[in-house]
Tab-separated table of C-alpha atoms and ligand atoms in Angstrom:
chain	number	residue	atom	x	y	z
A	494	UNK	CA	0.000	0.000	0.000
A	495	UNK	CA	1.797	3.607	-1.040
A	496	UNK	CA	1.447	5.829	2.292
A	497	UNK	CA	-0.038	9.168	1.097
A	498	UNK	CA	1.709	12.217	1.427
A	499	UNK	CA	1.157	16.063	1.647
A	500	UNK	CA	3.202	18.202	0.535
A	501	UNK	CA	3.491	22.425	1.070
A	502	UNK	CA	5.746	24.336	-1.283
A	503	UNK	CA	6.068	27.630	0.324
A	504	UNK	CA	8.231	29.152	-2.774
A	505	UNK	CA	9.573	32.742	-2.566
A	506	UNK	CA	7.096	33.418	0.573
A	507	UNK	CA	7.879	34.369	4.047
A	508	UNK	CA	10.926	35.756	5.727
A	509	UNK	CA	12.412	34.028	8.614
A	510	UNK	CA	10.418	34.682	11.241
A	511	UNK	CA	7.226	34.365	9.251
A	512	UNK	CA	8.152	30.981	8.239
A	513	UNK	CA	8.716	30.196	11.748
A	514	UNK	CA	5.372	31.538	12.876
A	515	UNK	CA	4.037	29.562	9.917
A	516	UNK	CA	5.711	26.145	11.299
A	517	UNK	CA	4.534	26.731	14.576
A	518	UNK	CA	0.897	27.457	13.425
A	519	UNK	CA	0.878	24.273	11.773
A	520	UNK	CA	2.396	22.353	14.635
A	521	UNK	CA	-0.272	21.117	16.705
A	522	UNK	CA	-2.679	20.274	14.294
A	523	UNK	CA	-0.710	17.999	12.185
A	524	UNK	CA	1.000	16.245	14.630
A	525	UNK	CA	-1.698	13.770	15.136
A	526	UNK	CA	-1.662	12.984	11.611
A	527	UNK	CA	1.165	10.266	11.413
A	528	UNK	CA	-0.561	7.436	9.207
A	529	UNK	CA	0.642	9.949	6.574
A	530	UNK	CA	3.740	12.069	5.082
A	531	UNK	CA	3.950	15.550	5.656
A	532	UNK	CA	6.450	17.205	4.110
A	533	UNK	CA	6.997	21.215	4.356
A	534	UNK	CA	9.477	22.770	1.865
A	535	UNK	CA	10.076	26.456	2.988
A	536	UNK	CA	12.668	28.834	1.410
A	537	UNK	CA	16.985	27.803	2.008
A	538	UNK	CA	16.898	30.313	4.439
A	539	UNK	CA	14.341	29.334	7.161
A	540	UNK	CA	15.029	25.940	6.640
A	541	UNK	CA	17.265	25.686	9.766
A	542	UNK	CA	14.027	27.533	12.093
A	543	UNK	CA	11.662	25.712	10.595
A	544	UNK	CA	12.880	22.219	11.399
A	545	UNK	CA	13.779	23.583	15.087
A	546	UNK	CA	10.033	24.627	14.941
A	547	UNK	CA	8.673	21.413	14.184
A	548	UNK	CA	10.732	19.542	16.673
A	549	UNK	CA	9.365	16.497	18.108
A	550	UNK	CA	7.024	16.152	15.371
A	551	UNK	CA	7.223	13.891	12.688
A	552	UNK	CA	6.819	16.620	9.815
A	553	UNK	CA	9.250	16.379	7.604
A	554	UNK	CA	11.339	19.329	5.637
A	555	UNK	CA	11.866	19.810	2.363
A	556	UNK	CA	14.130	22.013	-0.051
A	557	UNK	CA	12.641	23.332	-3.278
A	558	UNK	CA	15.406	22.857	-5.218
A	559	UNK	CA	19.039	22.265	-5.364
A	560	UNK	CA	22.225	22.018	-7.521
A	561	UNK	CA	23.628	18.405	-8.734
A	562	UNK	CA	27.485	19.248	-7.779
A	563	UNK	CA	28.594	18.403	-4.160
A	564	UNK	CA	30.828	21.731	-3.788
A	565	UNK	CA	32.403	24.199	-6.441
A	566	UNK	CA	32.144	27.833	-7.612
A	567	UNK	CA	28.256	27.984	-7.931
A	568	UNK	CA	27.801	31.279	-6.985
A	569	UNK	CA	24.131	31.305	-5.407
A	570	UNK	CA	23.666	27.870	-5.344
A	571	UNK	CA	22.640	25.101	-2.909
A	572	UNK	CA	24.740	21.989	-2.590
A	573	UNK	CA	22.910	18.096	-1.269
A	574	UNK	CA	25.265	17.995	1.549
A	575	UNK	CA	23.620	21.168	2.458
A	576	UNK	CA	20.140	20.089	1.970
A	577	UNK	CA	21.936	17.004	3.369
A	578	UNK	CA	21.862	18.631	6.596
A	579	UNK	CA	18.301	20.039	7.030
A	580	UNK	CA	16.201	18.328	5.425
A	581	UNK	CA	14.368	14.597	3.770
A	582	UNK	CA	13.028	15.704	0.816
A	583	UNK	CA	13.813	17.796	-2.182
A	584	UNK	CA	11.544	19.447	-4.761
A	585	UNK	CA	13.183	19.063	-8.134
A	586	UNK	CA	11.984	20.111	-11.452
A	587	UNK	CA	9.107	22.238	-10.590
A	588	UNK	CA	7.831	23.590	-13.478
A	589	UNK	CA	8.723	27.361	-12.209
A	590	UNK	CA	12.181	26.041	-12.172
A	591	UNK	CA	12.151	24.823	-16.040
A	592	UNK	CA	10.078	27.842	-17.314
A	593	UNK	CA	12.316	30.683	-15.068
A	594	UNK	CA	15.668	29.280	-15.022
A	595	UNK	CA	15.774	26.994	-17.568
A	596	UNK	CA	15.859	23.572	-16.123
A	597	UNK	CA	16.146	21.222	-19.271
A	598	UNK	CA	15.005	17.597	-18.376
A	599	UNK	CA	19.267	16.898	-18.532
A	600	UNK	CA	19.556	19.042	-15.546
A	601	UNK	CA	16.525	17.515	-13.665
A	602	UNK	CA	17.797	14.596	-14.133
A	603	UNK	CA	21.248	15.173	-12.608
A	604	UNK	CA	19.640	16.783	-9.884
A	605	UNK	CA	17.387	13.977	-8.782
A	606	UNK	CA	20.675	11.242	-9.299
A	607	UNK	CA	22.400	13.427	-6.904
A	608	UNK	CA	19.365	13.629	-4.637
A	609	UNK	CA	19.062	10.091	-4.333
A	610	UNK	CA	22.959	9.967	-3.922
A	611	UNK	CA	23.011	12.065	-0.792
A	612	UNK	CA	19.975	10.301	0.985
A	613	UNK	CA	17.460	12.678	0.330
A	614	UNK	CA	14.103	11.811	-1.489
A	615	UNK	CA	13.627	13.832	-4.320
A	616	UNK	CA	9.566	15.087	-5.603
A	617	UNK	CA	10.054	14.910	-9.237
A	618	UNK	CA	7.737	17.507	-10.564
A	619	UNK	CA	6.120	16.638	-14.756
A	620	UNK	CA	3.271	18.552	-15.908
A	621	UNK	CA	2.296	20.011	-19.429
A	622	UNK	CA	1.503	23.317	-20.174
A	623	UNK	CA	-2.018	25.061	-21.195
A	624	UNK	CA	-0.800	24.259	-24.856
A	625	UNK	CA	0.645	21.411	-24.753
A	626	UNK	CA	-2.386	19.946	-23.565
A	627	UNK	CA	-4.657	21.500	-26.023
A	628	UNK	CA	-2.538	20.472	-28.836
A	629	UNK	CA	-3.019	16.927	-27.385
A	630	UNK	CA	0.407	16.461	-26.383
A	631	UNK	CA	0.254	15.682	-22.853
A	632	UNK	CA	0.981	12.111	-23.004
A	633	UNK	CA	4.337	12.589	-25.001
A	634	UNK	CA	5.465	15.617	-22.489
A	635	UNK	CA	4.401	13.459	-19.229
A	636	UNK	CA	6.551	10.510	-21.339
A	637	UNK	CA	9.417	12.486	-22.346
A	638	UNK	CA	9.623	14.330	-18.475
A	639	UNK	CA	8.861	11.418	-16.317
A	640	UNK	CA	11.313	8.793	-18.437
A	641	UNK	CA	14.096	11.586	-18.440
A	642	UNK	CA	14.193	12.262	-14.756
A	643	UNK	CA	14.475	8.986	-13.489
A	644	UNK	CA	16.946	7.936	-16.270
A	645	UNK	CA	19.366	5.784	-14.764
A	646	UNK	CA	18.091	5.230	-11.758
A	647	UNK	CA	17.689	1.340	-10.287
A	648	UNK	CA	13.889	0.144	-10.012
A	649	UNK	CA	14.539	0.267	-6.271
A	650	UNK	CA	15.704	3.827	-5.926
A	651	UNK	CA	12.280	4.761	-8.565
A	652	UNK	CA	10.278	3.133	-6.007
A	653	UNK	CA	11.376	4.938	-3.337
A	654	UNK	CA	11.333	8.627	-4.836
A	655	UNK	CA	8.283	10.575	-5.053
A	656	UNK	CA	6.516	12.254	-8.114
A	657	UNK	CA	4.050	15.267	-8.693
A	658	UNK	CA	1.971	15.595	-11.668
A	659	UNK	CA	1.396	19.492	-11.540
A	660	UNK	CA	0.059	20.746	-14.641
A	661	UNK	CA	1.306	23.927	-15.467
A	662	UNK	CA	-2.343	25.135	-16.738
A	663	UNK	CA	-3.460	24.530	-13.256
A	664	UNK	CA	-0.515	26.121	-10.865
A	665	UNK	CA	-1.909	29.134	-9.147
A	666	UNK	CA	-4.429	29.760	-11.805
A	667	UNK	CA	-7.647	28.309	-9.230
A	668	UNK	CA	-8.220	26.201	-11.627
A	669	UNK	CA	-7.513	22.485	-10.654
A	670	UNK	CA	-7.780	19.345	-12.891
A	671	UNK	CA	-10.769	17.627	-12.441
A	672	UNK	CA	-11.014	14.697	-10.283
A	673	UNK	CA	-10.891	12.098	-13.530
A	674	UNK	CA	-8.297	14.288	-15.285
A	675	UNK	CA	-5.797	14.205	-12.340
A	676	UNK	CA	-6.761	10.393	-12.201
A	677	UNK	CA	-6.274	9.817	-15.558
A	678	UNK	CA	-2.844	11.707	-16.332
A	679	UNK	CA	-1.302	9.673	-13.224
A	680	UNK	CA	-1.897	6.687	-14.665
A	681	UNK	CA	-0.605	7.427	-17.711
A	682	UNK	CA	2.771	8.490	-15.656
A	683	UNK	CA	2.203	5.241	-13.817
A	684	UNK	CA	2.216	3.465	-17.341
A	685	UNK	CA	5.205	4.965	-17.990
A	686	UNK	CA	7.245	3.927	-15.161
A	687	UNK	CA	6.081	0.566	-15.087
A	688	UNK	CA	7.604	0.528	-18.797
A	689	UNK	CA	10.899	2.399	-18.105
A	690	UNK	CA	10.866	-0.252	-14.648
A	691	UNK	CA	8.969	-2.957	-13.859
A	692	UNK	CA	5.547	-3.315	-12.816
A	693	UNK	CA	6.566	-3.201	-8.762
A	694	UNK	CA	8.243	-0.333	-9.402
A	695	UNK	CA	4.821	1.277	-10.824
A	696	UNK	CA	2.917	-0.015	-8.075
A	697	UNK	CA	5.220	1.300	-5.667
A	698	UNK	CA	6.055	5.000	-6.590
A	699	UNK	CA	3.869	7.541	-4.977
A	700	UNK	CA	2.728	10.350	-7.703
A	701	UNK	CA	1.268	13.218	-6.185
A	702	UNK	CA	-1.468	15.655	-7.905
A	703	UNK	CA	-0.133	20.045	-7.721
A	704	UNK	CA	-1.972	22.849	-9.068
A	705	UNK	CA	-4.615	24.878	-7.298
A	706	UNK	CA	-5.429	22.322	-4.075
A	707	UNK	CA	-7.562	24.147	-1.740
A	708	UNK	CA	-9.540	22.016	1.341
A	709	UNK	CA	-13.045	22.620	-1.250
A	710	UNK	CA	-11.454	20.941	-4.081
A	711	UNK	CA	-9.405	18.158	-2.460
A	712	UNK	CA	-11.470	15.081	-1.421
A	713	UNK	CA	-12.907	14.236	-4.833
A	714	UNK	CA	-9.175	14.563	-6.097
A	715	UNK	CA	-7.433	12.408	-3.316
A	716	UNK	CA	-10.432	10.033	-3.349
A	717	UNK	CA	-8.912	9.191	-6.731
A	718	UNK	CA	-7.330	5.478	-6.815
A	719	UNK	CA	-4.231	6.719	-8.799
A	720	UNK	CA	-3.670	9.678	-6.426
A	721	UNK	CA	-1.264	9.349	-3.679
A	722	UNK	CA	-1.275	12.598	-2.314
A	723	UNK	CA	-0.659	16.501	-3.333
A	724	UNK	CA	1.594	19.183	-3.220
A	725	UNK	CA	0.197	22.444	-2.494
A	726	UNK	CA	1.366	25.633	-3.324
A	727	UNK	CA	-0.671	29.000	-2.560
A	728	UNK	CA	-2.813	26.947	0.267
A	729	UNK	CA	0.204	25.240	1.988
A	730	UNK	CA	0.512	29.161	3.415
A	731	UNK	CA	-2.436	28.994	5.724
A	732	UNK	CA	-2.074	26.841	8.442
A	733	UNK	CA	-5.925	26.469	8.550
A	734	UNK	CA	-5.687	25.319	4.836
A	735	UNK	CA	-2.892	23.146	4.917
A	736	UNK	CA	-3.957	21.297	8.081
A	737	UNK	CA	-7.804	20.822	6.980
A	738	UNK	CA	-5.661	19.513	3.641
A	739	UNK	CA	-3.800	16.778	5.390
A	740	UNK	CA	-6.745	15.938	7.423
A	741	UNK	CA	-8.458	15.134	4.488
A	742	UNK	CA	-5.492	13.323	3.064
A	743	UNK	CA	-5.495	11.430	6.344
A	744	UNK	CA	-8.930	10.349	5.814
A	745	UNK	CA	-8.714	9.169	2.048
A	746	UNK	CA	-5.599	7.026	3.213
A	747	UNK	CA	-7.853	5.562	5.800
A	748	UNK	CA	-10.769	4.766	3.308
A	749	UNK	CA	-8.068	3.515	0.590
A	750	UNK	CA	-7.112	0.841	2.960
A	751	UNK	CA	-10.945	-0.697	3.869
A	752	UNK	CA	-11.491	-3.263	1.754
B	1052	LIG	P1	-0.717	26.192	-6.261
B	1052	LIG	O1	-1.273	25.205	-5.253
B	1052	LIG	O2	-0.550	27.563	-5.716
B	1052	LIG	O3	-1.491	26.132	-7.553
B	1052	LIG	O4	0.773	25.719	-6.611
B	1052	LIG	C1	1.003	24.387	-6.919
B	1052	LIG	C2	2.459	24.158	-6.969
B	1052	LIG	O5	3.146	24.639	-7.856
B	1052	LIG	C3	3.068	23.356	-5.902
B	1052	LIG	O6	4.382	23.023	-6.204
């Protein structure tokens, strides 16, 4: 059974102390919550107070990104032995990543080796954009992102990382994928692995639905049998939201294991 997982991606929000507020709001309410992952992924900088914050929970911290190279001259950039430190989880690939700063599915892909290198489990973010799924494409862009990523990986270390269909259409914009849709298009990334893998390796790999998860939407969604969980972006910066959100998640996980 893939353990369901919530995700927040905080990107460029909240200073230091507001991050640490943030944490602390959170706390309480989703420390009952441990049939399931929780993962928080605040900026580099609060990274260090947030995981004090969370302390004796078992939340677990995320980076949003990272570089591939242990050490060097990277001005501005974050090594894994630095993530290394702080955190379990990386974001890698996010689509904001690949449309800003030109992340090429090369450089995702030496990112997430190097994640998995240093211990830390990377969220491999795929997702077409508003035209590529219009011109009916998103089946060869989910192929061509998912296969790339995990390219060279062993089935074993596929299983264990983590994946998050976020459609680009549907970051930020309020408007989600439908229940089916979001079923649907994880399949097909499913498919895809089990291809590139084997078919444990499908059945094992947790892919997680992003793009416009509020509490109102989320329960059809995570009812969804190919849905192991979500990563939430503009919601993950209430702590209302975000807890009500892994509540939910909570729930689903319970119901998907009832025969
Ligand atoms: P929103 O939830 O704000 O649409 O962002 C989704 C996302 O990009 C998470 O990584």
């Amino acid at each position: 059974m893939r353990k369901f997982v919530i995700a927040g991606n905080w990107k460029m929000h909240k200073t230091l102390p507001q991050a640490v507020a943030l944490a602390s709001d959170m706390k309480e309410g989703l420390r009952t919550l441990e049939e399931i992952d929780i993962i928080i992924c605040p900026p580099f900088i609060a990274l260090d107070g947030v995981r004090d914050a969370v302390q004796g929970t078992k939340i677990c911290i995320g980076a949003q990104n990272m570089h591939w190279e242990a050490e060097g001259a990277f001005t501005g950039e974050i090594s894994p032995p630095m993530v290394q430190d702080l955190c379990t989880h990386v974001i890698i690939g996010h689509s904001e990543r690949r449309s800003h700063f030109g992340e090429a599915d090369t450089m995702v892909n030496r990112k997430v080796v190097a994640a998995i290198a240093h211990g830390l489990t990377p969220i491999v973010c795929v997702g077409e954009t508003d035209d590529e799924n219009r011109a009916g494409k998103t089946r060869e862009v989910l192929d061509r992102q998912t296969t790339r990523a995990l390219a060279g990986l062993s089935a074993q270390q596929a299983a264990a990382a983590i994946v998050a269909y976020e459609p680009v259409w549907a970051i930020g914009t309020g408007r989600a994928a439908s229940p089916a849709e979001a079923n649907e298009t994880i399949g097909l990334v499913r498919e895809v692995i089990g291809r590139e893998f084997d078919a444990p390796t499908a059945a094992a790999i947790r892919i997680l639905y992003g793009g416009s998860i509020n509490p109102g939407v989320w329960p059809d969604i995570i009812a969804q049998p190919e849905v192991d969980g979500g990563l939430v972006g503009g919601a993950s910066l209430f702590a209302e939201d975000f807890i009500a959100l892994a509540v939910q998640t909570r729930a689903a996980y319970a119901a998907s294991l009832r025969p």
